[in-house]
Amino acid sequence: MTVRMNRRGFIATAAAAAAVLYVGISPNGALAASGDATALNPFVRIDADGRVTAIIKHFEMGQGPSTGLTTLIAEELGVTMDQIGFEFAPSDPQVYNNLAFGPMQGTGGSTAMANSFMQYRNAGAAARQVLIEAAAAEWDVDAAGLDIVDGRITGGGKSAPIADFVAAAAALPAPAEPRLRGPDEWRLIGKEGTVKRKDTPAKIDGTAQFAMDMQLDDQLVVVIVHAPRMGATVASVDTSAADGMSGFAMAKPLPDNSGVAVFADTTWQAIRARDAITVEWDNSAAEMRSSDQIRDELIAAVSDTSTWAPKGDQAQVAAAVEGAAKVIDRTFYFPLLAHAPMEPLTCTIEPTDNGGVILHDGAQFPTFGHMTLSQVLDLPMEKIAIRTVMAGGSFGRRANATSDYNRECAMAFALTDRSRPVKLVWTREDDIKGGYYRPAFAHRVRVGLNDRGGIIGWDHRIAGQSIMKGTSMEQMAVHDGVDHSSVEGVADTPYAVPSMSVGLSDVEKATSVLWWRSVGHSHTAYVMESMIDMVAQESGADPLALRLSMLPGETPAQTRMASVLKAVADMADWSNTGDRALGLAVHHSFGSFVAQVAQVSGGKDAPVRIEKVFAAVDCGIAVNPDVIRAQIEGGIGFGMGHAMRNQITLTEGEVDQFNFPDYEPLRISDIGAIEVQVMASAEAPSGVGEPGVPPAGPALANAIARAGGPRVTELPMMTQVDFA
Amino acid sequence: MRELRLNGKTVKVEAENGTPLLWVIRDELKLTGTKFGCGVAACGACTVHLDGEPTRSCQTYVEDLDGVEITTIEAISGDQVGAAVQQAWTELDVVQCGYCQSGQIMSAVGLLTSNPSPTAEEIDTHMWGNACRCATYQRIRAGVQRAAEILEA
């Protein structure tokens, strides 16, 4: 703590020894300032010594909110990025809710910046305003002549650090509508080179704390013997071989019989004990299908009339297509996929002195975890605290309607006498075999062309397992039988397509499925953008020109999509292809527009290598351009890597893959340089975590086709394409 | 009880034979910068240095470490190459989720120690075993090249 020893400073510091300025939302829902932490839940806290802390309501899985939301506070308040730190918010669905989700705190759908942009700016601006008012009163000057610059209140010939006015400001009411800084005043938002990631320092010296890093005194580690088939339950357990193993404490079936909890003093001891335990399983409710059978069911479903009609009249469009001069008829298949974040799933439940618990978790949906612990442990919500720590990736896995691994940890904790912390650890095998996969999907598309190659009808049928049906999200996400996440990216395409119908059929739910980075767009973009390239090839059109002709600028979305296409075409020098094999794709998702060009070598007689990828992204106001670039770079790698070689397959319900050797991640040698252009925009910020993924697979597919390789309509590509 | 040499100090550990070094470091010595990613030496998140050589600690056993100097991410800033790699990682904001980055940095330091100016291809070959599910690869490649520049200066 810096204590200024001149007389006035000394008095201010002494008086403010316990003074802290909090700005956040009061219980009545209004923006408020206070010196009392219990009066409101803050978005920003300013300590007596002037240290500023942004309270981040979203978890950090690498997508950047610990930098982005901190930037918003720093910008509005008037401090440098070095003068502000961050903390993750506690669980509070009323105050820290995701404004896009309703009364629910959580991160997903690429909404962190979109829903926080105004909220955090308002909080930072309100903090600035009360500090300035306190200084104006003390200095007896007009507040309008004061500003905060680099952490100092300045104006009217005076200047002092904000620390001097923390106590006085904490006694002032927050303005209902603080004055926000305009774009012409921004020093940080959208400014290249002004902001470094706030989480970098701790992530390069080993000090960043992830949930896997919890090391509480006297903690027990629990690993679970999971059923080899999804939905199977424990029939009998023999733990005798583990008895006497060092560190082994006990093994008991979970109360719902979904697995057997194996407790030991350390992770390795728990893993060793688990290996020694024998479990017999009851498969009566288990997934017993093989993935070939799931594939056949889906292909059959898209060959038939669809159950649901998200868009258009299928019979009418089918008739138009059948009468066309030329029909392009293709069937696509997308396999089950695992998320496989680098940090396997883990969380820790710590008992507290008052009979409650603290959940230490890389908590993506704190509200669901909070409710789950309350139910499983029979504790009132107020006796449960959630401490959010860094998450080693997620790609959607850490968020689900059942809070599966939080629930598992709670059930395990409840099997103990609740005196010791219990840390749940999933191994990579648990992760790869553990279900909650991106569902398998099939598409069949019949596009009718007239004799000039123009599209006259587009009959698009989709079949897959709904992510939302049968979960607590159903009411929100399913309308007229249609799970929007199954058809997003097709039914709402910005392309002007004459006479288009989209049909959807659901298949039996036995495999547990979940949103996976970009959700429905992870397959729909592949189909849309592959089909358009096939139409271009059939009609002899340039793929860029064809796309632009389908984006005539009749809607804002068409205009924005066309502009990222033109930008990426310029970057890739599309009009001078030369002997390069370039593949183009564009997609609109999570409010953003991303166009990509993949450049590959090989294809016909040599193995394919991704030499270079160009991308242009329009995500509205770009708060942290370099974080956005990083998200698009990562999204491209994620999208292309899975398209190239990943699938989860089942043999009579058992997952065939076990770990990274057979769920091989993209490697550094697989992909060359990526160049990303972030478009200037005055639109509200939209998503960046997911929108980089959807165009990546089809850009690669289109490049391979243009390189003389096969037109891949069944993923992963690896079964038909030899990669370098 | 046995003794290990770790980050320049002698430490006493109780782990039994057959215990992977990874779990000794994490659960017994409570140094959690070295990460568990796969347990089968297929992701590189657990990379440490054994006598300066990048090694997967999940497949290294506690009984095989007599007289071996173990270095983890927590001590790498004390190495000139390590400090340069960390500086490059900071300049380029390489990290996203960050979970693999301890291992990436330990591998990168090993590469630059033996090859002060690697080509892009040499970087790809050396770093191949370090998976990053966030796909920060091009920044890793650029980071290694930047660290080489820092070291040359």
PDB file of N, CA and C in Angstrom, chain A residues 615-697:
ATOM      1  N   ALA A 615      -8.288 -14.747 -42.673  1.00  0.00           N
ATOM      2  CA  ALA A 615      -9.620 -14.595 -42.097  1.00  0.00           C
ATOM      3  C   ALA A 615      -9.938 -13.111 -41.924  1.00  0.00           C
ATOM      4  N   ALA A 616     -11.186 -12.769 -42.154  1.00  0.00           N
ATOM      5  CA  ALA A 616     -11.681 -11.423 -41.839  1.00  0.00           C
ATOM      6  C   ALA A 616     -12.877 -11.589 -40.926  1.00  0.00           C
ATOM      7  N   VAL A 617     -12.904 -10.811 -39.836  1.00  0.00           N
ATOM      8  CA  VAL A 617     -13.980 -10.942 -38.858  1.00  0.00           C
ATOM      9  C   VAL A 617     -14.616  -9.581 -38.596  1.00  0.00           C
ATOM     10  N   ASP A 618     -15.934  -9.582 -38.620  1.00  0.00           N
ATOM     11  CA  ASP A 618     -16.706  -8.409 -38.194  1.00  0.00           C
ATOM     12  C   ASP A 618     -17.490  -8.837 -36.957  1.00  0.00           C
ATOM     13  N   CYS A 619     -17.041  -8.385 -35.803  1.00  0.00           N
ATOM     14  CA  CYS A 619     -17.724  -8.724 -34.543  1.00  0.00           C
ATOM     15  C   CYS A 619     -18.190  -7.446 -33.852  1.00  0.00           C
ATOM     16  N   GLY A 620     -18.577  -6.461 -34.656  1.00  0.00           N
ATOM     17  CA  GLY A 620     -18.982  -5.197 -34.062  1.00  0.00           C
ATOM     18  C   GLY A 620     -17.759  -4.470 -33.532  1.00  0.00           C
ATOM     19  N   ILE A 621     -17.988  -3.645 -32.511  1.00  0.00           N
ATOM     20  CA  ILE A 621     -16.864  -2.919 -31.914  1.00  0.00           C
ATOM     21  C   ILE A 621     -15.867  -3.937 -31.374  1.00  0.00           C
ATOM     22  N   ALA A 622     -14.632  -3.794 -31.807  1.00  0.00           N
ATOM     23  CA  ALA A 622     -13.592  -4.756 -31.419  1.00  0.00           C
ATOM     24  C   ALA A 622     -12.907  -4.223 -30.169  1.00  0.00           C
ATOM     25  N   VAL A 623     -13.284  -4.735 -29.008  1.00  0.00           N
ATOM     26  CA  VAL A 623     -12.758  -4.175 -27.752  1.00  0.00           C
ATOM     27  C   VAL A 623     -11.253  -4.423 -27.637  1.00  0.00           C
ATOM     28  N   ASN A 624     -10.856  -5.682 -27.766  1.00  0.00           N
ATOM     29  CA  ASN A 624      -9.431  -6.037 -27.708  1.00  0.00           C
ATOM     30  C   ASN A 624      -9.066  -6.721 -29.030  1.00  0.00           C
ATOM     31  N   PRO A 625      -8.614  -5.964 -30.008  1.00  0.00           N
ATOM     32  CA  PRO A 625      -8.389  -6.575 -31.334  1.00  0.00           C
ATOM     33  C   PRO A 625      -7.461  -7.790 -31.302  1.00  0.00           C
ATOM     34  N   ASP A 626      -6.450  -7.770 -30.450  1.00  0.00           N
ATOM     35  CA  ASP A 626      -5.525  -8.902 -30.469  1.00  0.00           C
ATOM     36  C   ASP A 626      -6.128 -10.149 -29.824  1.00  0.00           C
ATOM     37  N   VAL A 627      -7.001  -9.949 -28.843  1.00  0.00           N
ATOM     38  CA  VAL A 627      -7.702 -11.092 -28.257  1.00  0.00           C
ATOM     39  C   VAL A 627      -8.652 -11.682 -29.306  1.00  0.00           C
ATOM     40  N   ILE A 628      -9.264 -10.818 -30.082  1.00  0.00           N
ATOM     41  CA  ILE A 628     -10.168 -11.281 -31.145  1.00  0.00           C
ATOM     42  C   ILE A 628      -9.378 -12.082 -32.184  1.00  0.00           C
ATOM     43  N   ARG A 629      -8.240 -11.530 -32.596  1.00  0.00           N
ATOM     44  CA  ARG A 629      -7.407 -12.277 -33.551  1.00  0.00           C
ATOM     45  C   ARG A 629      -7.058 -13.658 -32.998  1.00  0.00           C
ATOM     46  N   ALA A 630      -6.691 -13.688 -31.720  1.00  0.00           N
ATOM     47  CA  ALA A 630      -6.305 -14.972 -31.103  1.00  0.00           C
ATOM     48  C   ALA A 630      -7.477 -15.952 -31.117  1.00  0.00           C
ATOM     49  N   GLN A 631      -8.679 -15.452 -30.837  1.00  0.00           N
ATOM     50  CA  GLN A 631      -9.848 -16.333 -30.844  1.00  0.00           C
ATOM     51  C   GLN A 631     -10.135 -16.873 -32.231  1.00  0.00           C
ATOM     52  N   ILE A 632      -9.952 -16.036 -33.241  1.00  0.00           N
ATOM     53  CA  ILE A 632     -10.200 -16.507 -34.611  1.00  0.00           C
ATOM     54  C   ILE A 632      -9.105 -17.495 -35.020  1.00  0.00           C
ATOM     55  N   GLU A 633      -7.860 -17.192 -34.670  1.00  0.00           N
ATOM     56  CA  GLU A 633      -6.769 -18.143 -34.960  1.00  0.00           C
ATOM     57  C   GLU A 633      -7.079 -19.501 -34.328  1.00  0.00           C
ATOM     58  N   GLY A 634      -7.466 -19.457 -33.057  1.00  0.00           N
ATOM     59  CA  GLY A 634      -7.751 -20.700 -32.339  1.00  0.00           C
ATOM     60  C   GLY A 634      -8.979 -21.405 -32.896  1.00  0.00           C
ATOM     61  N   GLY A 635      -9.978 -20.620 -33.261  1.00  0.00           N
ATOM     62  CA  GLY A 635     -11.193 -21.208 -33.836  1.00  0.00           C
ATOM     63  C   GLY A 635     -10.897 -21.919 -35.144  1.00  0.00           C
ATOM     64  N   ILE A 636     -10.018 -21.346 -35.934  1.00  0.00           N
ATOM     65  CA  ILE A 636      -9.620 -21.975 -37.201  1.00  0.00           C
ATOM     66  C   ILE A 636      -8.928 -23.308 -36.928  1.00  0.00           C
ATOM     67  N   GLY A 637      -8.010 -23.303 -35.980  1.00  0.00           N
ATOM     68  CA  GLY A 637      -7.311 -24.543 -35.651  1.00  0.00           C
ATOM     69  C   GLY A 637      -8.261 -25.606 -35.117  1.00  0.00           C
ATOM     70  N   PHE A 638      -9.180 -25.171 -34.263  1.00  0.00           N
ATOM     71  CA  PHE A 638     -10.155 -26.099 -33.671  1.00  0.00           C
ATOM     72  C   PHE A 638     -11.057 -26.686 -34.761  1.00  0.00           C
ATOM     73  N   GLY A 639     -11.547 -25.805 -35.638  1.00  0.00           N
ATOM     74  CA  GLY A 639     -12.455 -26.246 -36.700  1.00  0.00           C
ATOM     75  C   GLY A 639     -11.756 -27.164 -37.692  1.00  0.00           C
ATOM     76  N   MET A 640     -10.564 -26.769 -38.130  1.00  0.00           N
ATOM     77  CA  MET A 640      -9.865 -27.579 -39.131  1.00  0.00           C
ATOM     78  C   MET A 640      -9.362 -28.889 -38.539  1.00  0.00           C
ATOM     79  N   GLY A 641      -8.849 -28.828 -37.328  1.00  0.00           N
ATOM     80  CA  GLY A 641      -8.305 -30.042 -36.704  1.00  0.00           C
ATOM     81  C   GLY A 641      -9.358 -31.136 -36.575  1.00  0.00           C
ATOM     82  N   HIS A 642     -10.547 -30.758 -36.089  1.00  0.00           N
ATOM     83  CA  HIS A 642     -11.597 -31.766 -35.952  1.00  0.00           C
ATOM     84  C   HIS A 642     -12.090 -32.241 -37.305  1.00  0.00           C
ATOM     85  N   ALA A 643     -12.219 -31.314 -38.262  1.00  0.00           N
ATOM     86  CA  ALA A 643     -12.667 -31.724 -39.592  1.00  0.00           C
ATOM     87  C   ALA A 643     -11.664 -32.707 -40.196  1.00  0.00           C
ATOM     88  N   MET A 644     -10.396 -32.488 -39.965  1.00  0.00           N
ATOM     89  CA  MET A 644      -9.370 -33.351 -40.533  1.00  0.00           C
ATOM     90  C   MET A 644      -9.435 -34.763 -39.976  1.00  0.00           C
ATOM     91  N   ARG A 645      -9.479 -34.893 -38.643  1.00  0.00           N
ATOM     92  CA  ARG A 645      -9.251 -36.253 -38.162  1.00  0.00           C
ATOM     93  C   ARG A 645      -9.971 -36.689 -36.890  1.00  0.00           C
ATOM     94  N   ASN A 646     -10.943 -35.955 -36.394  1.00  0.00           N
ATOM     95  CA  ASN A 646     -11.518 -36.414 -35.137  1.00  0.00           C
ATOM     96  C   ASN A 646     -12.896 -37.025 -35.286  1.00  0.00           C
ATOM     97  N   GLN A 647     -13.110 -38.094 -34.546  1.00  0.00           N
ATOM     98  CA  GLN A 647     -14.440 -38.682 -34.404  1.00  0.00           C
ATOM     99  C   GLN A 647     -14.442 -39.565 -33.178  1.00  0.00           C
ATOM    100  N   ILE A 648     -15.619 -39.616 -32.551  1.00  0.00           N
ATOM    101  CA  ILE A 648     -15.868 -40.592 -31.502  1.00  0.00           C
ATOM    102  C   ILE A 648     -16.747 -41.665 -32.138  1.00  0.00           C
ATOM    103  N   THR A 649     -16.308 -42.891 -32.053  1.00  0.00           N
ATOM    104  CA  THR A 649     -17.112 -43.984 -32.602  1.00  0.00           C
ATOM    105  C   THR A 649     -17.481 -44.941 -31.469  1.00  0.00           C
ATOM    106  N   LEU A 650     -18.577 -45.653 -31.683  1.00  0.00           N
ATOM    107  CA  LEU A 650     -19.060 -46.603 -30.684  1.00  0.00           C
ATOM    108  C   LEU A 650     -19.131 -47.993 -31.297  1.00  0.00           C
ATOM    109  N   THR A 651     -18.770 -48.966 -30.503  1.00  0.00           N
ATOM    110  CA  THR A 651     -18.992 -50.359 -30.891  1.00  0.00           C
ATOM    111  C   THR A 651     -19.912 -50.964 -29.842  1.00  0.00           C
ATOM    112  N   GLU A 652     -21.112 -51.288 -30.261  1.00  0.00           N
ATOM    113  CA  GLU A 652     -22.161 -51.756 -29.331  1.00  0.00           C
ATOM    114  C   GLU A 652     -22.215 -50.878 -28.083  1.00  0.00           C
ATOM    115  N   GLY A 653     -22.180 -49.585 -28.305  1.00  0.00           N
ATOM    116  CA  GLY A 653     -22.349 -48.630 -27.214  1.00  0.00           C
ATOM    117  C   GLY A 653     -21.067 -48.232 -26.510  1.00  0.00           C
ATOM    118  N   GLU A 654     -19.995 -48.972 -26.696  1.00  0.00           N
ATOM    119  CA  GLU A 654     -18.743 -48.622 -26.025  1.00  0.00           C
ATOM    120  C   GLU A 654     -17.911 -47.691 -26.905  1.00  0.00           C
ATOM    121  N   VAL A 655     -17.382 -46.659 -26.282  1.00  0.00           N
ATOM    122  CA  VAL A 655     -16.565 -45.692 -27.022  1.00  0.00           C
ATOM    123  C   VAL A 655     -15.241 -46.350 -27.403  1.00  0.00           C
ATOM    124  N   ASP A 656     -14.884 -46.251 -28.674  1.00  0.00           N
ATOM    125  CA  ASP A 656     -13.663 -46.905 -29.153  1.00  0.00           C
ATOM    126  C   ASP A 656     -12.397 -46.141 -28.789  1.00  0.00           C
ATOM    127  N   GLN A 657     -12.486 -44.813 -28.718  1.00  0.00           N
ATOM    128  CA  GLN A 657     -11.284 -44.010 -28.469  1.00  0.00           C
ATOM    129  C   GLN A 657     -11.007 -43.948 -26.967  1.00  0.00           C
ATOM    130  N   PHE A 658      -9.772 -43.689 -26.589  1.00  0.00           N
ATOM    131  CA  PHE A 658      -9.454 -43.672 -25.156  1.00  0.00           C
ATOM    132  C   PHE A 658      -8.715 -42.427 -24.696  1.00  0.00           C
ATOM    133  N   ASN A 659      -7.941 -41.788 -25.577  1.00  0.00           N
ATOM    134  CA  ASN A 659      -7.067 -40.716 -25.115  1.00  0.00           C
ATOM    135  C   ASN A 659      -6.568 -39.986 -26.367  1.00  0.00           C
ATOM    136  N   PHE A 660      -5.647 -39.078 -26.219  1.00  0.00           N
ATOM    137  CA  PHE A 660      -5.170 -38.317 -27.380  1.00  0.00           C
ATOM    138  C   PHE A 660      -4.549 -39.172 -28.493  1.00  0.00           C
ATOM    139  N   PRO A 661      -3.923 -40.306 -28.188  1.00  0.00           N
ATOM    140  CA  PRO A 661      -3.359 -41.067 -29.308  1.00  0.00           C
ATOM    141  C   PRO A 661      -4.401 -41.485 -30.350  1.00  0.00           C
ATOM    142  N   ASP A 662      -5.646 -41.682 -29.941  1.00  0.00           N
ATOM    143  CA  ASP A 662      -6.649 -42.001 -30.952  1.00  0.00           C
ATOM    144  C   ASP A 662      -7.775 -40.948 -31.018  1.00  0.00           C
ATOM    145  N   TYR A 663      -7.589 -39.845 -30.341  1.00  0.00           N
ATOM    146  CA  TYR A 663      -8.428 -38.655 -30.565  1.00  0.00           C
ATOM    147  C   TYR A 663      -7.408 -37.535 -30.739  1.00  0.00           C
ATOM    148  N   GLU A 664      -6.721 -37.629 -31.865  1.00  0.00           N
ATOM    149  CA  GLU A 664      -5.488 -36.887 -32.083  1.00  0.00           C
ATOM    150  C   GLU A 664      -5.772 -35.396 -32.280  1.00  0.00           C
ATOM    151  N   PRO A 665      -5.240 -34.559 -31.387  1.00  0.00           N
ATOM    152  CA  PRO A 665      -5.481 -33.121 -31.560  1.00  0.00           C
ATOM    153  C   PRO A 665      -4.686 -32.547 -32.725  1.00  0.00           C
ATOM    154  N   LEU A 666      -5.145 -31.411 -33.215  1.00  0.00           N
ATOM    155  CA  LEU A 666      -4.342 -30.657 -34.184  1.00  0.00           C
ATOM    156  C   LEU A 666      -2.971 -30.418 -33.565  1.00  0.00           C
ATOM    157  N   ARG A 667      -1.944 -30.590 -34.372  1.00  0.00           N
ATOM    158  CA  ARG A 667      -0.578 -30.359 -33.897  1.00  0.00           C
ATOM    159  C   ARG A 667       0.010 -29.145 -34.607  1.00  0.00           C
ATOM    160  N   ILE A 668       1.086 -28.625 -34.044  1.00  0.00           N
ATOM    161  CA  ILE A 668       1.675 -27.386 -34.578  1.00  0.00           C
ATOM    162  C   ILE A 668       2.082 -27.544 -36.039  1.00  0.00           C
ATOM    163  N   SER A 669       2.525 -28.750 -36.413  1.00  0.00           N
ATOM    164  CA  SER A 669       3.003 -28.951 -37.786  1.00  0.00           C
ATOM    165  C   SER A 669       1.864 -29.086 -38.790  1.00  0.00           C
ATOM    166  N   ASP A 670       0.623 -29.154 -38.304  1.00  0.00           N
ATOM    167  CA  ASP A 670      -0.516 -29.346 -39.202  1.00  0.00           C
ATOM    168  C   ASP A 670      -0.940 -28.069 -39.908  1.00  0.00           C
ATOM    169  N   ILE A 671      -0.535 -26.937 -39.398  1.00  0.00           N
ATOM    170  CA  ILE A 671      -1.130 -25.697 -39.893  1.00  0.00           C
ATOM    171  C   ILE A 671      -0.088 -24.586 -39.942  1.00  0.00           C
ATOM    172  N   GLY A 672      -0.069 -23.894 -41.075  1.00  0.00           N
ATOM    173  CA  GLY A 672       0.886 -22.803 -41.252  1.00  0.00           C
ATOM    174  C   GLY A 672       0.371 -21.515 -40.638  1.00  0.00           C
ATOM    175  N   ALA A 673       0.790 -20.416 -41.205  1.00  0.00           N
ATOM    176  CA  ALA A 673       0.466 -19.115 -40.619  1.00  0.00           C
ATOM    177  C   ALA A 673      -1.005 -18.753 -40.828  1.00  0.00           C
ATOM    178  N   ILE A 674      -1.537 -18.013 -39.899  1.00  0.00           N
ATOM    179  CA  ILE A 674      -2.918 -17.516 -39.993  1.00  0.00           C
ATOM    180  C   ILE A 674      -2.861 -15.997 -39.913  1.00  0.00           C
ATOM    181  N   GLU A 675      -3.553 -15.370 -40.847  1.00  0.00           N
ATOM    182  CA  GLU A 675      -3.593 -13.902 -40.863  1.00  0.00           C
ATOM    183  C   GLU A 675      -5.045 -13.478 -40.640  1.00  0.00           C
ATOM    184  N   VAL A 676      -5.268 -12.644 -39.662  1.00  0.00           N
ATOM    185  CA  VAL A 676      -6.641 -12.254 -39.321  1.00  0.00           C
ATOM    186  C   VAL A 676      -6.792 -10.743 -39.420  1.00  0.00           C
ATOM    187  N   GLN A 677      -7.821 -10.317 -40.113  1.00  0.00           N
ATOM    188  CA  GLN A 677      -8.148  -8.891 -40.154  1.00  0.00           C
ATOM    189  C   GLN A 677      -9.423  -8.651 -39.366  1.00  0.00           C
ATOM    190  N   VAL A 678      -9.355  -7.734 -38.413  1.00  0.00           N
ATOM    191  CA  VAL A 678     -10.533  -7.370 -37.627  1.00  0.00           C
ATOM    192  C   VAL A 678     -11.133  -6.116 -38.255  1.00  0.00           C
ATOM    193  N   MET A 679     -12.353  -6.231 -38.712  1.00  0.00           N
ATOM    194  CA  MET A 679     -12.989  -5.128 -39.437  1.00  0.00           C
ATOM    195  C   MET A 679     -13.372  -4.003 -38.463  1.00  0.00           C
ATOM    196  N   ALA A 680     -13.207  -2.790 -38.933  1.00  0.00           N
ATOM    197  CA  ALA A 680     -13.670  -1.644 -38.147  1.00  0.00           C
ATOM    198  C   ALA A 680     -15.198  -1.652 -38.154  1.00  0.00           C
ATOM    199  N   SER A 681     -15.796  -1.368 -37.005  1.00  0.00           N
ATOM    200  CA  SER A 681     -17.255  -1.385 -36.920  1.00  0.00           C
ATOM    201  C   SER A 681     -17.724  -0.525 -35.766  1.00  0.00           C
ATOM    202  N   ALA A 682     -18.911   0.044 -35.933  1.00  0.00           N
ATOM    203  CA  ALA A 682     -19.519   0.788 -34.828  1.00  0.00           C
ATOM    204  C   ALA A 682     -20.716   0.027 -34.253  1.00  0.00           C
ATOM    205  N   GLU A 683     -20.924  -1.200 -34.749  1.00  0.00           N
ATOM    206  CA  GLU A 683     -22.024  -2.014 -34.231  1.00  0.00           C
ATOM    207  C   GLU A 683     -21.697  -2.514 -32.823  1.00  0.00           C
ATOM    208  N   ALA A 684     -22.719  -2.925 -32.098  1.00  0.00           N
ATOM    209  CA  ALA A 684     -22.504  -3.466 -30.754  1.00  0.00           C
ATOM    210  C   ALA A 684     -21.614  -4.713 -30.840  1.00  0.00           C
ATOM    211  N   PRO A 685     -20.782  -4.933 -29.828  1.00  0.00           N
ATOM    212  CA  PRO A 685     -19.903  -6.106 -29.872  1.00  0.00           C
ATOM    213  C   PRO A 685     -20.702  -7.408 -29.928  1.00  0.00           C
ATOM    214  N   SER A 686     -20.206  -8.356 -30.697  1.00  0.00           N
ATOM    215  CA  SER A 686     -20.825  -9.684 -30.778  1.00  0.00           C
ATOM    216  C   SER A 686     -19.733 -10.731 -30.556  1.00  0.00           C
ATOM    217  N   GLY A 687     -20.073 -11.993 -30.783  1.00  0.00           N
ATOM    218  CA  GLY A 687     -19.209 -13.079 -30.351  1.00  0.00           C
ATOM    219  C   GLY A 687     -17.905 -13.223 -31.119  1.00  0.00           C
ATOM    220  N   VAL A 688     -16.899 -13.780 -30.435  1.00  0.00           N
ATOM    221  CA  VAL A 688     -15.636 -14.114 -31.104  1.00  0.00           C
ATOM    222  C   VAL A 688     -15.128 -15.512 -30.729  1.00  0.00           C
ATOM    223  N   GLY A 689     -15.580 -16.068 -29.618  1.00  0.00           N
ATOM    224  CA  GLY A 689     -15.057 -17.367 -29.193  1.00  0.00           C
ATOM    225  C   GLY A 689     -15.434 -18.484 -30.142  1.00  0.00           C
ATOM    226  N   GLU A 690     -16.634 -18.431 -30.658  1.00  0.00           N
ATOM    227  CA  GLU A 690     -17.122 -19.509 -31.518  1.00  0.00           C
ATOM    228  C   GLU A 690     -17.093 -19.197 -33.015  1.00  0.00           C
ATOM    229  N   PRO A 691     -17.359 -17.961 -33.441  1.00  0.00           N
ATOM    230  CA  PRO A 691     -17.544 -17.705 -34.884  1.00  0.00           C
ATOM    231  C   PRO A 691     -16.352 -18.037 -35.782  1.00  0.00           C
ATOM    232  N   GLY A 692     -15.174 -18.204 -35.231  1.00  0.00           N
ATOM    233  CA  GLY A 692     -14.035 -18.586 -36.063  1.00  0.00           C
ATOM    234  C   GLY A 692     -14.092 -20.040 -36.495  1.00  0.00           C
ATOM    235  N   VAL A 693     -14.859 -20.851 -35.755  1.00  0.00           N
ATOM    236  CA  VAL A 693     -14.888 -22.294 -36.023  1.00  0.00           C
ATOM    237  C   VAL A 693     -15.671 -22.657 -37.289  1.00  0.00           C
ATOM    238  N   PRO A 694     -16.922 -22.168 -37.453  1.00  0.00           N
ATOM    239  CA  PRO A 694     -17.759 -22.714 -38.532  1.00  0.00           C
ATOM    240  C   PRO A 694     -17.166 -22.633 -39.952  1.00  0.00           C
ATOM    241  N   PRO A 695     -16.547 -21.507 -40.350  1.00  0.00           N
ATOM    242  CA  PRO A 695     -16.045 -21.488 -41.738  1.00  0.00           C
ATOM    243  C   PRO A 695     -14.778 -22.314 -41.951  1.00  0.00           C
ATOM    244  N   ALA A 696     -14.121 -22.740 -40.875  1.00  0.00           N
ATOM    245  CA  ALA A 696     -12.802 -23.360 -41.018  1.00  0.00           C
ATOM    246  C   ALA A 696     -12.865 -24.690 -41.768  1.00  0.00           C
ATOM    247  N   GLY A 697     -13.766 -25.565 -41.358  1.00  0.00           N
ATOM    248  CA  GLY A 697     -13.884 -26.872 -42.013  1.00  0.00           C
ATOM    249  C   GLY A 697     -14.209 -26.743 -43.499  1.00  0.00           C
TER     250      GLY A 697
END
